[in-house]
Tab-separated table of C-alpha atoms in Angstrom:
chain	number	residue	atom	x	y	z
A	9	MET	CA	-27.239	26.894	-1.434
A	10	THR	CA	-27.840	25.273	1.954
A	11	THR	CA	-25.765	26.161	5.016
A	12	LEU	CA	-24.146	22.747	4.905
A	13	GLY	CA	-23.351	23.152	1.226
A	14	ARG	CA	-21.866	26.603	1.836
A	15	ASP	CA	-19.759	25.249	4.725
A	16	ILE	CA	-18.389	22.527	2.498
A	17	VAL	CA	-17.489	25.020	-0.207
A	18	ILE	CA	-15.816	27.366	2.325
A	19	ASN	CA	-13.960	24.434	3.880
A	20	GLN	CA	-12.819	23.221	0.498
A	21	ALA	CA	-11.621	26.680	-0.475
A	22	ARG	CA	-9.739	27.018	2.808
A	23	PHE	CA	-8.244	23.565	2.356
A	24	GLU	CA	-7.116	24.318	-1.193
A	25	SER	CA	-5.590	27.584	-0.075
A	26	ILE	CA	-3.541	25.982	2.727
A	27	LEU	CA	-2.613	23.111	0.475
A	28	HIS	CA	-1.392	25.500	-2.186
A	29	GLU	CA	0.705	27.278	0.399
A	30	HIS	CA	2.344	23.993	1.432
A	31	ARG	CA	2.358	22.304	-1.980
A	32	LEU	CA	6.129	21.910	-1.893
A	33	ILE	CA	5.778	19.290	0.838
A	34	VAL	CA	3.645	17.162	-1.464
A	35	LEU	CA	6.121	17.574	-4.302
A	36	LYS	CA	9.095	16.688	-2.130
A	37	VAL	CA	7.446	13.560	-0.784
A	38	VAL	CA	6.276	12.515	-4.232
A	39	ASN	CA	9.718	13.032	-5.735
A	40	ALA	CA	11.344	11.050	-2.982
A	41	PHE	CA	9.080	8.066	-3.669
A	42	THR	CA	8.730	8.040	-7.432
A	43	ARG	CA	10.297	9.787	-10.364
A	44	HIS	CA	8.017	8.577	-13.085
A	45	THR	CA	5.631	11.271	-14.259
A	46	GLU	CA	2.486	9.107	-14.347
A	47	ASP	CA	3.235	7.608	-10.961
A	48	GLN	CA	3.885	11.077	-9.603
A	49	GLN	CA	0.486	12.279	-10.740
A	50	ASP	CA	-1.116	9.213	-9.258
A	51	LEU	CA	0.630	9.710	-5.939
A	52	ILE	CA	-0.109	13.443	-5.821
A	53	GLN	CA	-3.792	12.675	-6.271
A	54	GLU	CA	-3.700	10.013	-3.619
A	55	ILE	CA	-1.991	12.349	-1.148
A	56	ARG	CA	-4.476	15.146	-1.813
A	57	LEU	CA	-7.338	12.756	-1.345
A	58	GLN	CA	-5.973	11.499	1.972
A	59	LEU	CA	-5.274	15.068	3.094
A	60	TRP	CA	-8.836	16.061	2.249
A	61	ARG	CA	-10.192	13.086	4.174
A	62	ALA	CA	-8.004	13.735	7.194
A	63	TYR	CA	-8.545	17.508	7.120
A	64	PRO	CA	-11.622	17.528	9.404
A	65	THR	CA	-9.542	15.878	12.136
A	66	TYR	CA	-6.679	18.364	11.841
A	67	ASP	CA	-5.782	19.750	15.240
A	68	SER	CA	-4.922	23.427	14.794
A	69	SER	CA	-2.619	23.370	17.829
A	70	ARG	CA	-0.149	21.488	15.623
A	71	THR	CA	1.698	23.070	12.735
A	72	PHE	CA	-0.017	22.357	9.455
A	73	SER	CA	3.221	21.396	7.721
A	74	THR	CA	4.017	18.680	10.286
A	75	TRP	CA	0.500	17.281	10.015
A	76	MET	CA	0.749	17.411	6.244
A	77	TYR	CA	4.059	15.561	6.279
A	78	GLN	CA	2.488	12.864	8.410
A	79	VAL	CA	-0.406	12.278	6.028
A	80	ALA	CA	1.733	12.604	2.896
A	81	LEU	CA	4.413	10.205	4.132
A	82	ASN	CA	1.859	7.676	5.318
A	83	THR	CA	0.172	7.811	1.929
A	84	ALA	CA	3.433	7.586	-0.007
A	85	ILE	CA	4.755	4.667	2.036
A	86	SER	CA	1.458	2.779	1.702
A	87	TRP	CA	1.377	3.572	-1.997
A	88	SER	CA	4.911	2.333	-2.548
A	89	ARG	CA	4.287	-0.858	-0.586
A	90	SER	CA	0.828	-1.686	-1.848
A	91	THR	CA	1.822	-2.731	-5.340
A	92	GLN	CA	4.954	-3.695	-7.135
A	93	ARG	CA	5.614	-0.458	-8.928
A	94	SER	CA	7.435	-0.644	-12.185
A	95	LYS	CA	11.040	0.301	-11.840
A	96	ARG	CA	10.721	3.079	-14.296
A	97	VAL	CA	13.578	5.486	-14.012
A	98	SER	CA	13.665	8.440	-14.086
A	99	SER	CA	12.135	11.647	-15.069
A	100	LEU	CA	14.635	13.358	-12.802
A	101	GLU	CA	16.876	14.318	-15.704
A	102	GLN	CA	13.847	15.512	-17.603
A	103	THR	CA	12.649	17.511	-14.622
A	104	LEU	CA	16.011	18.960	-13.778
A	105	HIS	CA	16.780	19.779	-17.370
A	106	GLU	CA	13.590	21.647	-18.040
A	107	PRO	CA	14.947	24.834	-19.575
A	108	THR	CA	12.961	27.054	-17.272
A	109	VAL	CA	14.294	25.418	-14.192
A	110	VAL	CA	17.891	24.548	-13.817
A	111	THR	CA	20.790	25.449	-15.973
A	112	GLU	CA	23.517	23.848	-13.956
A	113	ILE	CA	23.123	20.793	-11.788
A	114	ASP	CA	25.191	20.100	-8.761
A	115	PRO	CA	26.621	16.557	-8.950
A	116	ASP	CA	26.147	16.167	-5.215
A	117	LEU	CA	22.424	16.254	-5.767
A	118	TYR	CA	22.708	13.106	-7.806
A	119	HIS	CA	24.450	11.449	-4.907
A	120	LEU	CA	21.656	12.624	-2.688
A	121	TYR	CA	18.982	11.273	-5.025
A	122	ASP	CA	20.983	8.038	-5.312
A	123	LEU	CA	21.019	7.791	-1.565
A	124	ILE	CA	17.305	8.478	-1.308
A	125	ASN	CA	16.589	5.819	-3.921
A	126	GLN	CA	18.602	3.234	-2.065
A	127	LEU	CA	16.865	3.778	1.244
A	128	GLU	CA	13.973	1.812	2.635
A	129	PRO	CA	10.692	3.769	2.820
A	130	PHE	CA	11.024	4.653	6.519
A	131	ASN	CA	14.583	5.875	6.259
A	132	ARG	CA	13.579	7.765	3.138
A	133	ALA	CA	10.892	9.516	5.155
A	134	LEU	CA	13.391	10.257	7.911
A	135	LEU	CA	15.906	11.736	5.491
A	136	LEU	CA	13.247	13.863	3.867
A	137	LEU	CA	12.221	15.327	7.208
A	138	TYR	CA	15.832	15.873	8.202
A	139	LEU	CA	16.655	17.648	4.954
A	140	ASP	CA	13.653	19.862	5.476
A	141	ASP	CA	15.129	21.031	8.735
A	142	LEU	CA	12.503	19.619	11.067
A	143	THR	CA	13.702	19.322	14.647
A	144	HIS	CA	14.337	15.896	16.145
A	145	GLN	CA	11.212	16.351	18.242
A	146	GLU	CA	9.105	17.119	15.171
A	147	ILE	CA	10.573	14.152	13.289
A	148	SER	CA	9.836	11.998	16.315
A	149	ASP	CA	6.210	13.206	16.308
A	150	VAL	CA	5.721	12.600	12.602
A	151	LEU	CA	7.299	9.153	12.539
A	152	GLY	CA	6.235	7.997	15.989
A	153	ILE	CA	9.683	6.945	17.198
A	154	SER	CA	11.704	8.259	20.131
A	155	VAL	CA	13.855	11.388	19.838
A	156	SER	CA	17.001	9.409	20.696
A	157	ASN	CA	16.128	6.912	17.965
A	158	VAL	CA	15.806	9.791	15.502
A	159	ALA	CA	19.280	11.047	16.455
A	160	THR	CA	20.796	7.573	16.084
A	161	LYS	CA	19.226	7.023	12.707
A	162	ILE	CA	20.340	10.396	11.388
A	163	SER	CA	23.944	9.632	12.398
A	164	ARG	CA	23.697	6.327	10.538
A	165	LEU	CA	22.299	8.069	7.488
A	166	LYS	CA	25.192	10.521	7.514
A	167	LEU	CA	27.608	7.620	7.663
A	168	ARG	CA	25.843	5.914	4.803
A	169	LEU	CA	25.963	9.012	2.679
A	170	ARG	CA	29.679	9.396	3.330
A	171	GLN	CA	30.236	5.785	2.283
A	172	LEU	CA	28.130	6.262	-0.810
A	173	VAL	CA	30.103	9.306	-1.848
A	174	THR	CA	33.403	7.578	-1.113
A	175	ASN	CA	32.441	4.491	-3.079
A	176	SER	CA	31.088	6.441	-5.971
A	177	GLU	CA	33.425	6.542	-8.905
A	178	THR	CA	31.034	8.547	-11.020
A	179	PRO	CA	32.807	11.350	-12.816
A	180	LYS	CA	31.197	14.709	-12.372
A	181	GLY	CA	30.804	15.117	-16.117
A	182	HIS	CA	28.132	12.417	-16.305
A	183	ILE	CA	25.488	14.701	-14.945
A	184	ASN	CA	24.607	16.141	-18.268
A	185	GLY	CA	24.649	12.764	-19.952
A	186	THR	CA	22.181	9.935	-19.763
A	187	ARG	CA	22.080	7.510	-16.897
B	2	MET	CA	30.041	16.165	0.873
B	3	GLU	CA	28.178	15.976	4.150
B	4	LEU	CA	24.482	15.528	4.714
B	5	ASP	CA	24.268	18.913	6.377
B	6	GLU	CA	25.758	20.607	3.337
B	7	LEU	CA	23.047	19.130	1.211
B	8	LYS	CA	20.231	20.775	3.124
B	9	THR	CA	20.676	24.070	1.313
B	10	LYS	CA	20.985	22.408	-2.064
B	11	TRP	CA	17.947	20.291	-1.291
B	12	THR	CA	15.836	23.357	-0.566
B	13	THR	CA	17.027	25.021	-3.743
B	14	ILE	CA	16.319	22.067	-5.975
B	15	ASN	CA	12.886	21.520	-4.488
B	16	THR	CA	11.959	25.144	-4.942
B	17	GLN	CA	12.978	24.773	-8.558
B	18	LEU	CA	11.003	21.578	-8.750
B	19	ASP	CA	7.918	23.497	-7.702
B	20	GLN	CA	8.389	25.723	-10.711
B	21	THR	CA	8.618	22.950	-13.259
B	22	GLN	CA	5.853	22.642	-15.742
B	23	ALA	CA	5.474	18.930	-15.003
B	24	SER	CA	4.897	19.531	-11.304
B	25	GLN	CA	2.443	22.309	-11.943
B	26	ARG	CA	0.525	20.162	-14.392
B	27	ALA	CA	0.391	17.320	-11.891
B	28	MET	CA	-0.912	19.577	-9.134
B	29	GLU	CA	-3.515	21.194	-11.382
B	30	GLN	CA	-4.621	17.846	-12.702
B	31	SER	CA	-5.033	16.457	-9.205
B	32	LEU	CA	-7.059	19.495	-8.158
B	33	LYS	CA	-9.511	18.927	-10.983
B	34	GLN	CA	-9.833	15.266	-10.262
B	35	LEU	CA	-9.898	15.397	-6.490
B	36	MET	CA	-13.634	15.384	-6.127
B	37	LEU	CA	-14.230	13.017	-9.017
B	38	LYS	CA	-11.643	10.450	-8.134
B	39	PRO	CA	-13.031	7.255	-6.685
B	40	SER	CA	-11.149	5.983	-3.705
B	41	LYS	CA	-8.232	3.829	-4.593
B	42	ASN	CA	-8.147	2.734	-1.048
B	43	ARG	CA	-9.684	-0.652	-1.429
B	44	LEU	CA	-8.614	-1.668	2.008
B	45	ALA	CA	-12.134	-1.873	3.323
B	46	PHE	CA	-13.831	-2.758	0.038
B	47	GLU	CA	-12.459	-6.266	-0.410
B	48	PRO	CA	-12.952	-7.451	3.183
B	49	GLY	CA	-16.415	-5.860	3.194
B	50	TYR	CA	-17.406	-7.626	-0.013
B	51	GLU	CA	-15.992	-10.947	1.173
B	52	LEU	CA	-17.757	-10.557	4.509
B	53	ILE	CA	-21.129	-10.138	2.809
B	54	MET	CA	-20.559	-13.084	0.462
B	55	ALA	CA	-19.275	-15.317	3.262
B	56	GLY	CA	-22.213	-14.260	5.463
B	57	LEU	CA	-24.624	-15.322	2.737
B	58	GLY	CA	-22.769	-18.629	2.329
B	59	LEU	CA	-22.940	-19.158	6.071
B	60	LEU	CA	-26.698	-18.593	6.119
B	61	TRP	CA	-27.215	-20.791	3.072
B	62	SER	CA	-25.227	-23.759	4.435
B	63	ALA	CA	-26.740	-23.426	7.929
B	64	GLY	CA	-30.218	-23.172	6.416
B	65	PHE	CA	-29.553	-26.255	4.313
B	66	VAL	CA	-28.539	-28.299	7.371
B	67	ALA	CA	-31.541	-27.059	9.343
B	68	SER	CA	-34.006	-27.863	6.576
B	69	HIS	CA	-32.605	-31.379	6.098
B	70	PHE	CA	-32.204	-32.171	9.758
B	71	SER	CA	-34.088	-35.478	9.693
B	72	GLU	CA	-32.139	-36.697	6.634
B	73	VAL	CA	-28.857	-35.702	8.241
B	74	GLN	CA	-29.598	-38.022	11.165
B	75	LYS	CA	-30.195	-40.916	8.797
B	76	ALA	CA	-27.203	-40.329	6.529
B	77	PRO	CA	-24.632	-38.019	8.172
B	78	ILE	CA	-22.155	-38.267	5.258
B	79	GLY	CA	-24.515	-36.209	3.143
B	80	ILE	CA	-23.873	-33.187	5.303
B	81	ALA	CA	-20.134	-33.072	4.432
B	82	PRO	CA	-20.357	-30.524	1.549
B	83	ALA	CA	-22.578	-28.193	3.587
B	84	MET	CA	-20.230	-28.425	6.577
B	85	MET	CA	-17.248	-27.723	4.337
B	86	LEU	CA	-18.922	-24.602	2.997
B	87	PHE	CA	-20.039	-23.609	6.495
B	88	GLY	CA	-16.489	-23.947	7.842
B	89	LEU	CA	-14.998	-21.976	4.982
B	90	CYS	CA	-17.566	-19.189	5.310
B	91	LEU	CA	-17.184	-19.027	9.077
B	92	PHE	CA	-13.412	-18.730	8.712
B	93	THR	CA	-13.828	-16.011	6.063
B	94	VAL	CA	-16.315	-14.087	8.213
B	95	ILE	CA	-13.993	-14.138	11.248
B	96	VAL	CA	-10.919	-13.145	9.250
B	97	ASN	CA	-12.724	-10.318	7.472
B	98	ILE	CA	-14.264	-8.938	10.646
B	99	ARG	CA	-10.768	-8.908	12.143
B	100	GLN	CA	-9.462	-7.094	9.059
B	101	LEU	CA	-12.230	-4.503	9.193
B	102	ILE	CA	-11.533	-3.857	12.882
B	103	LEU	CA	-7.858	-3.279	12.068
B	104	ILE	CA	-8.745	-1.077	9.096
B	105	SER	CA	-10.979	1.074	11.281
B	106	ASP	CA	-7.802	1.911	13.247
B	107	VAL	CA	-5.996	3.205	10.173
B	108	ASN	CA	-5.650	6.960	10.257
B	109	TYR	CA	-3.151	8.609	7.949
B	110	ALA	CA	-2.922	11.561	10.310
B	111	ASN	CA	-1.410	9.303	12.984
B	112	PRO	CA	2.365	8.830	13.324
B	113	VAL	CA	3.848	6.978	10.367
B	114	VAL	CA	5.128	3.914	12.227
B	115	LYS	CA	1.816	3.346	14.019
B	116	THR	CA	-0.231	3.639	10.831
B	117	GLN	CA	2.103	1.473	8.787
B	118	LYS	CA	2.163	-1.180	11.493
B	119	THR	CA	-1.619	-1.460	11.388
B	120	LEU	CA	-1.554	-1.604	7.597
B	121	SER	CA	1.121	-4.297	7.675
B	122	LYS	CA	-0.991	-6.355	10.079
B	123	VAL	CA	-3.963	-6.051	7.720
B	124	ARG	CA	-1.835	-7.177	4.765
B	125	SER	CA	-0.327	-10.024	6.739
B	126	LEU	CA	-3.739	-11.271	7.863
B	127	ARG	CA	-5.067	-10.990	4.328
B	128	VAL	CA	-2.299	-12.923	2.592
B	129	ARG	CA	-2.303	-15.621	5.252
B	130	SER	CA	-6.056	-16.143	4.998
B	131	THR	CA	-5.940	-16.136	1.183
B	132	GLN	CA	-3.249	-18.791	1.260
B	133	ALA	CA	-5.173	-20.929	3.764
B	134	VAL	CA	-8.429	-20.715	1.775
B	135	LEU	CA	-6.717	-21.493	-1.519
B	136	LEU	CA	-4.819	-24.489	-0.174
B	137	ALA	CA	-7.930	-25.860	1.550
B	138	CYS	CA	-10.321	-25.338	-1.352
B	139	LEU	CA	-8.323	-26.611	-4.297
B	140	PRO	CA	-8.267	-30.335	-3.389
B	141	THR	CA	-11.844	-30.231	-2.138
B	142	TRP	CA	-13.297	-28.164	-4.978
B	143	PHE	CA	-15.832	-30.869	-5.938
B	144	LEU	CA	-17.647	-30.506	-2.623
B	145	PHE	CA	-18.948	-27.108	-3.696
B	146	PRO	CA	-20.715	-28.233	-6.897
B	147	LEU	CA	-21.974	-31.220	-4.908
B	148	PHE	CA	-23.532	-28.905	-2.368
B	149	LEU	CA	-25.112	-26.933	-5.185
B	150	LEU	CA	-26.469	-30.160	-6.656
B	151	GLN	CA	-27.876	-31.174	-3.265
B	152	SER	CA	-29.542	-27.790	-2.911
B	153	VAL	CA	-31.195	-28.123	-6.319
B	154	VAL	CA	-31.886	-31.860	-6.643
B	155	GLY	CA	-32.070	-33.019	-3.038
B	156	TYR	CA	-30.082	-34.155	-0.035
B	157	GLU	CA	-29.920	-37.810	-1.072
B	158	VAL	CA	-28.128	-37.108	-4.369
B	159	LEU	CA	-24.761	-37.336	-2.629
B	160	LEU	CA	-25.564	-40.818	-1.352
B	161	LYS	CA	-25.642	-42.073	-4.936
B	162	PHE	CA	-21.920	-41.464	-5.283
B	163	ASN	CA	-19.693	-44.115	-3.778
B	164	PHE	CA	-16.476	-43.691	-1.853
B	165	SER	CA	-14.179	-44.410	-4.814
B	166	TRP	CA	-15.902	-41.676	-6.824
B	167	LEU	CA	-15.224	-39.208	-4.024
B	168	ALA	CA	-11.617	-40.400	-3.664
B	169	ALA	CA	-11.103	-40.007	-7.419
B	170	ASN	CA	-12.337	-36.433	-7.197
B	171	VAL	CA	-9.923	-35.649	-4.397
B	172	GLY	CA	-7.224	-36.945	-6.754
B	173	VAL	CA	-8.516	-34.734	-9.545
B	174	GLY	CA	-8.473	-31.808	-7.127
B	175	VAL	CA	-4.844	-32.476	-6.272
B	176	LEU	CA	-3.974	-32.748	-9.972
B	177	LEU	CA	-5.834	-29.506	-10.689
B	178	SER	CA	-3.853	-27.822	-7.912
B	179	ALA	CA	-0.610	-29.039	-9.467
B	180	GLY	CA	-1.777	-27.804	-12.883
B	181	LEU	CA	-2.703	-24.427	-11.475
B	182	PHE	CA	0.657	-24.231	-9.751
B	183	LEU	CA	2.457	-24.874	-13.048
B	184	LEU	CA	0.286	-22.306	-14.841
B	185	ALA	CA	0.983	-19.798	-12.092
B	186	ARG	CA	4.720	-20.354	-12.460
B	187	ARG	CA	4.459	-20.010	-16.232
B	188	PHE	CA	2.254	-16.881	-16.330
B	189	GLY	CA	2.990	-15.361	-12.921
B	190	LYS	CA	5.037	-12.575	-14.468
B	191	THR	CA	2.415	-11.450	-16.952
B	192	SER	CA	-0.882	-12.001	-15.146
B	193	ARG	CA	-1.881	-10.476	-11.824
B	194	PHE	CA	-4.191	-13.417	-11.061
B	195	PHE	CA	-1.496	-16.012	-11.650
B	196	ARG	CA	1.000	-13.960	-9.689
B	197	LEU	CA	-1.334	-13.976	-6.683
B	198	VAL	CA	-1.822	-17.731	-7.050
B	199	GLU	CA	1.922	-18.290	-7.358
B	200	GLU	CA	2.577	-16.195	-4.273
B	201	ALA	CA	-0.078	-18.066	-2.324
B	202	PHE	CA	1.460	-21.418	-3.246
B	203	ALA	CA	5.011	-20.372	-2.595
B	204	GLY	CA	4.152	-18.361	0.494
B	205	THR	CA	6.115	-15.370	-0.827
B	206	ALA	CA	3.326	-12.932	-0.024
B	207	VAL	CA	3.261	-14.212	3.563
B	208	LYS	CA	7.033	-13.916	3.743
B	209	ARG	CA	6.923	-10.399	2.351
B	210	ALA	CA	4.260	-9.384	4.855
B	211	GLU	CA	6.369	-10.784	7.687
B	212	GLU	CA	9.457	-8.988	6.418
B	213	SER	CA	7.486	-5.777	6.221
B	214	LEU	CA	6.453	-6.101	9.864
B	215	GLU	CA	10.008	-6.988	10.887
B	216	GLU	CA	11.365	-3.983	9.011
B	217	LEU	CA	8.914	-1.769	10.876
B	218	GLU	CA	9.776	-3.203	14.244
B	219	ALA	CA	13.495	-2.835	13.533
B	220	PHE	CA	12.949	0.803	12.559
B	221	GLU	CA	10.888	1.441	15.660
B	222	MET	CA	13.405	-0.173	17.988
B	223	GLY	CA	16.410	1.518	16.394
């Protein structure tokens, strides 16, 4: 094997290892943008491809997870805007009801997923980053908006969630039924 | 329920999500296909292809005019199809070069708003140019086969057609446009091609591209 070939293999192995470590980011982003299994696979592939392409330009002074969020969100937003995706709902029940995973589902999570589904792609990205406990500065870096703008938008999102919960008349028992 | 309260639940559910068989399958599948998967990013492919084709058209029409220069001076009307093709190709070349310049700025590792703004500009430019080309070409479609005929048979072939024949063909072009519009409305929901045509006629793609840019600017401004 040539030196170049060996470098590529080492790089790829390193990339796969880091990616595996942070795979939850990909899954979170994918789940926030599509719930259909085929679309999810498609988007996961697209994100991995974009991550692999962008990997050589990764600046190690930044945290990998923030960089990964940036690439994954950019890919997911482009993916969701590029074509009119079918409005196939939802493998969420299927996913959440997998016997190995969850035995009892918190109804609030449905409200949260409802909220996420109702948001525009950019607010969806913002909420995702907020829920993942990124600081306002980190969110500002990933999205490319000012820190004060981040704070304002998060307050609005909180208000929206409150309204959504208030307006919701869904009985808690529906969770185990079909939607 | 407050948003803050949901953070813990969110982490829990996503950790569980990671353990689902479906997620694991998707990740494994993508790993296998990563190196085999052709790029779905056709951003640069379409403008690149159109640029090459339009460049060839530009050379062909310019070459035609140059090689029939003496005949052009005698009968300038005969140059109309070549000039039409030249204009269309020049427009396409300029628009596609502009698109490729914008695309070269796209970097998914840049902040989301910046990247999406560039992508929105590319989309906006693309749908606008598609609409302009479609609306210009449909009523004047007959000029293209005429140019082909001139290239094969000779420059003077156009001079054998009189003005009323040309006017009738413009009419046919308009009727064809109307027919295509009706077909697009009828089959727009089932066929991608007809949907694109319908959007170009109605300007919905342009409107959507503008809305997308406005949405971005609103998000950026707060």
